[in-house]
C-alpha positions in Angstrom: 66.5 -23.2 -30.7 63.1 -21.9 -31.8 62.6 -20.3 -28.4 66.0 -18.6 -28.7 65.2 -17.3 -32.2 61.8 -16.0 -30.9 63.5 -14.2 -28.0 66.1 -12.7 -30.3 63.3 -11.6 -32.7 61.3 -10.0 -29.9 64.5 -8.2 -28.7 65.1 -6.9 -32.1 61.6 -5.5 -32.4 61.9 -3.9 -29.0 65.2 -2.2 -29.9 63.8 -1.1 -33.2 60.8 0.5 -31.5 63.1 2.2 -29.0 65.3 3.5 -31.8 62.4 4.7 -34.0 62.5 8.4 -34.9 60.1 10.7 -33.0 57.6 11.9 -35.6 56.4 15.5 -35.2 53.4 16.7 -37.2 52.9 20.4 -37.7 49.5 21.7 -38.7 49.8 25.2 -40.2 46.6 27.2 -40.5 45.3 29.0 -43.6 46.6 32.4 -44.6 45.5 35.2 -42.2 46.2 38.8 -41.3 48.6 41.0 -43.1 52.2 40.4 -44.3 54.6 39.0 -41.6 51.7 38.4 -39.2 50.2 35.0 -38.5 52.6 33.4 -41.0 51.5 29.9 -40.0 53.1 28.0 -42.9 56.4 29.9 -42.9 56.6 29.7 -39.1 56.0 25.9 -39.0 58.6 25.5 -41.8 61.1 27.5 -39.8 60.5 25.5 -36.7 60.8 22.2 -38.6 64.0 23.4 -40.1 65.3 24.3 -36.6 64.7 20.7 -35.6 66.3 19.2 -38.7 69.6 18.8 -37.0 68.3 17.0 -33.9 69.1 13.2 -34.1 66.1 10.8 -34.0 63.5 13.4 -35.0 61.5 13.7 -38.2 59.0 16.4 -39.0 56.1 16.9 -41.4 54.4 20.2 -42.1 50.8 20.1 -43.3 49.2 23.3 -44.5 45.7 24.9 -44.9 44.6 23.8 -41.5 44.6 20.1 -41.5 46.4 17.0 -42.8 45.7 15.7 -46.3 45.1 12.2 -44.9 44.6 11.4 -41.2 46.9 8.3 -41.6 49.6 10.9 -41.2 48.9 10.8 -37.5 49.9 7.1 -37.3 53.1 6.9 -35.3 53.1 10.6 -34.4 54.9 11.5 -31.1 53.6 15.1 -31.2 51.1 17.3 -33.0 51.8 21.1 -33.1 49.1 23.5 -34.4 49.9 27.1 -35.4 46.8 28.6 -36.8 43.9 31.0 -36.3 41.6 30.1 -33.4 38.1 30.8 -32.1 35.3 29.4 -34.2 37.7 28.9 -37.1 40.1 26.8 -35.2 41.0 23.7 -37.3 40.6 21.4 -34.4 36.9 22.4 -34.0 35.8 21.4 -37.5 33.8 18.1 -37.9 34.9 15.4 -35.5 38.5 16.6 -35.2 38.3 17.2 -31.4 37.7 13.5 -31.2 40.6 12.7 -33.5 43.0 14.8 -31.5 41.6 13.5 -28.3 42.2 9.9 -29.4 45.8 10.8 -30.1 46.2 12.5 -26.7 44.8 9.4 -25.0 47.6 7.4 -26.5 50.2 9.8 -25.0 50.8 11.9 -28.1 52.1 15.4 -27.2 50.0 18.4 -28.2 51.3 21.9 -28.7 49.5 25.1 -29.7 51.1 28.4 -30.9 49.6 31.9 -30.8 45.9 32.1 -31.8 45.8 28.3 -31.8 45.6 28.4 -28.0 42.1 29.8 -28.4 39.2 27.3 -29.0 35.7 28.5 -28.1 34.2 28.5 -24.6 31.4 26.2 -25.8 33.6 23.9 -27.8 37.2 22.9 -27.1 37.8 24.8 -23.8 37.7 21.7 -21.6 39.7 19.6 -24.1 42.4 22.3 -24.4 42.8 22.5 -20.7 43.1 18.7 -20.6 45.6 18.5 -23.5 47.8 21.6 -23.0 47.0 22.8 -19.5 45.1 26.0 -20.4 43.7 28.1 -23.2 42.5 31.6 -24.1 39.0 32.1 -22.9 36.9 35.0 -24.3 35.7 37.5 -21.6 38.5 36.2 -19.4 41.7 36.5 -21.3 43.1 39.4 -23.3 45.2 39.7 -26.5 47.2 43.0 -26.4 50.5 43.8 -28.2 53.3 44.6 -25.7 57.0 44.0 -24.9 57.3 40.7 -23.1 60.4 41.2 -21.0 61.3 37.7 -19.7 64.1 38.5 -17.2 64.2 35.1 -15.6 63.4 31.6 -16.6 62.5 28.5 -14.5 64.8 25.5 -14.5 63.0 23.0 -16.7 64.0 20.8 -19.7 62.4 23.2 -22.1 64.5 26.2 -21.0 67.8 24.3 -21.6 70.3 26.8 -23.1 67.7 29.5 -23.3 68.7 33.0 -22.2 66.3 35.8 -20.9 64.9 37.7 -23.9 62.5 40.5 -24.8 60.2 40.7 -27.8 57.2 42.8 -28.8 54.4 40.5 -29.7 50.7 39.9 -29.2 51.3 38.1 -25.9 47.9 36.8 -24.8 47.6 36.5 -21.1 45.2 35.7 -18.2 44.6 32.2 -19.6 42.0 29.8 -18.3 44.2 27.2 -16.7 43.3 24.0 -15.1 42.0 24.5 -11.5 44.9 25.2 -9.1 47.3 25.0 -12.1 47.3 21.2 -11.7 50.4 19.8 -13.4 50.9 23.1 -15.3 54.4 24.7 -15.2 54.7 28.4 -16.3 57.7 29.0 -18.6 57.4 32.6 -19.7 56.0 35.1 -17.2 56.1 38.9 -17.1 54.1 41.8 -15.7 52.2 43.5 -18.6 51.9 47.3 -18.9 48.7 48.9 -17.5 47.5 49.9 -21.0 47.2 46.3 -22.1 43.7 46.0 -20.5 41.1 48.1 -22.3 38.5 48.1 -19.5 37.5 50.3 -16.6 34.9 50.1 -13.9 31.4 50.4 -15.4 32.5 49.1 -18.8 30.9 46.0 -20.3 33.4 43.1 -20.6 35.0 42.7 -23.9 35.6 39.4 -25.6 39.3 40.0 -26.1 40.1 43.5 -24.7 39.3 43.4 -21.0 37.1 42.5 -18.1 37.0 43.0 -14.4 38.8 39.7 -13.6 41.8 40.5 -15.7 41.8 44.1 -14.6 41.9 43.2 -10.9 44.5 40.5 -11.4 46.9 42.2 -13.9 46.4 45.9 -13.4 45.3 46.4 -9.8 47.3 43.6 -8.1 50.1 43.7 -10.8 50.4 39.9 -10.7 52.8 38.4 -13.3 51.0 36.7 -16.2 52.0 33.5 -17.9 52.3 33.6 -21.6 53.9 30.2 -22.2 53.5 27.0 -20.1 53.9 23.2 -20.3 51.9 20.4 -18.8 51.8 16.7 -18.2 48.6 14.6 -18.5 47.3 11.5 -16.6 47.5 9.6 -20.0 51.3 10.1 -19.9 51.2 12.8 -22.6 52.6 16.3 -22.5 51.5 19.6 -23.9 52.5 23.2 -24.2 50.9 26.6 -25.0 52.9 29.5 -26.4 50.8 32.7 -26.9 53.4 34.7 -28.9 53.9 34.1 -32.6 51.8 37.0 -34.1 55.0 38.8 -35.3 56.7 36.4 -37.7 60.1 38.1 -37.5 60.3 37.2 -33.8 61.3 33.7 -35.0 64.6 35.3 -35.8 65.1 35.6 -32.0 67.4 32.8 -31.2 66.0 32.3 -27.7 62.4 32.3 -28.6 63.1 29.8 -31.4 65.2 27.6 -29.1 62.5 27.7 -26.4 59.7 26.6 -28.7 61.9 24.1 -30.3 62.8 22.6 -27.0 59.1 22.5 -26.0 58.3 20.6 -29.2 60.9 18.0 -28.5 59.7 17.8 -24.9 56.1 17.0 -25.7 57.4 14.4 -28.2 59.5 12.9 -25.4 62.6 13.3 -27.6 66.0 14.1 -26.1 66.7 17.8 -25.9 70.3 18.6 -26.9 72.7 19.7 -24.0 72.6 23.3 -25.1 69.0 23.2 -26.4 67.9 23.3 -30.0 70.6 25.1 -31.9 69.7 26.6 -35.3 70.6 29.4 -37.6 68.0 31.6 -39.3 68.9 34.3 -41.8 66.9 37.2 -43.0 66.4 35.3 -46.2 65.0 32.4 -44.2 62.5 34.7 -42.4 61.3 36.1 -45.7 60.9 32.7 -47.3 57.6 30.7 -47.6 55.4 33.7 -46.7 51.7 33.4 -47.6 50.6 35.6 -50.5 48.8 38.6 -48.9 47.7 42.0 -49.9 49.6 45.0 -48.6 53.2 46.1 -48.6 55.7 43.7 -47.0 57.3 45.4 -44.0 61.1 45.7 -44.1 62.6 43.0 -41.9 64.4 44.2 -38.8 66.2 42.1 -36.3 64.1 41.2 -33.2 65.1 42.6 -29.9 67.3 40.4 -27.8 68.1 40.7 -24.1 71.5 39.4 -23.2 71.6 36.5 -20.7 73.3 36.5 -17.4 73.2 32.8 -17.3 71.4 30.2 -19.4 68.9 28.0 -17.6 70.5 24.6 -16.7 69.1 21.3 -17.7 67.8 19.6 -14.5 69.8 16.6 -13.3 68.0 13.2 -13.7 
């Protein structure tokens, strides 16, 4: 009888663990840039709201660049950072690279949005390639504003229900990916306009504006550039990088919002709904929770949408 009770108890624990909600921790960076740009807090809150209707998922949004208590990470299935980057990246302060690295080693998903895909070359570059598959590297990558016209999407779980779309954003490109793109899957790819590289023969390379490598690849050869990607890791974890997100109003684009929402669920190993993450965002929602900033608040305008011919299908198991 005791053995039977023990077996039942262990089974109950196993089922409870299986049924436990997937906990997603958002880390929103400090206020930055002008109104409706780099709205880290408002953007994270919108994404969390978009995921609110997904069964088995819970979200927490932590602001000002880090969590109030690192115990928050206990039981997390994924950590998503949306913040400024470079030397001010929240992951580069103190021993936080080690903290995030320990989570990744346990299989916790790691996602980075916009400037948060950029650590520094000296600190964080290798870790970001390990965790999310690639990163912005100064004197290699560029950060222009342009119309990303995503006319086709790959068949992948994160593109479930997503239609082709077009948005004007600060789409970083020419990322420093893992060698040979190992275990990295491009999700959003487009050919950027020629004027997006501010460099010509004889110029000194610029940290963010252009260099010979990106000039040859994107401008001379006109190779498509990847601005969103997903990856798997040997530790069993998953990651993604999304270089858009400068323009806050683009979260009003249903397909962009759905794509990033799907990616967050995917890195958390949560079930993606059959039609992808479905959410409604009003103009009032877009103008809510904005950081207090100097300057006039631009009038909200609906983001450009490109109609789909056919949504990407969810791959069969």
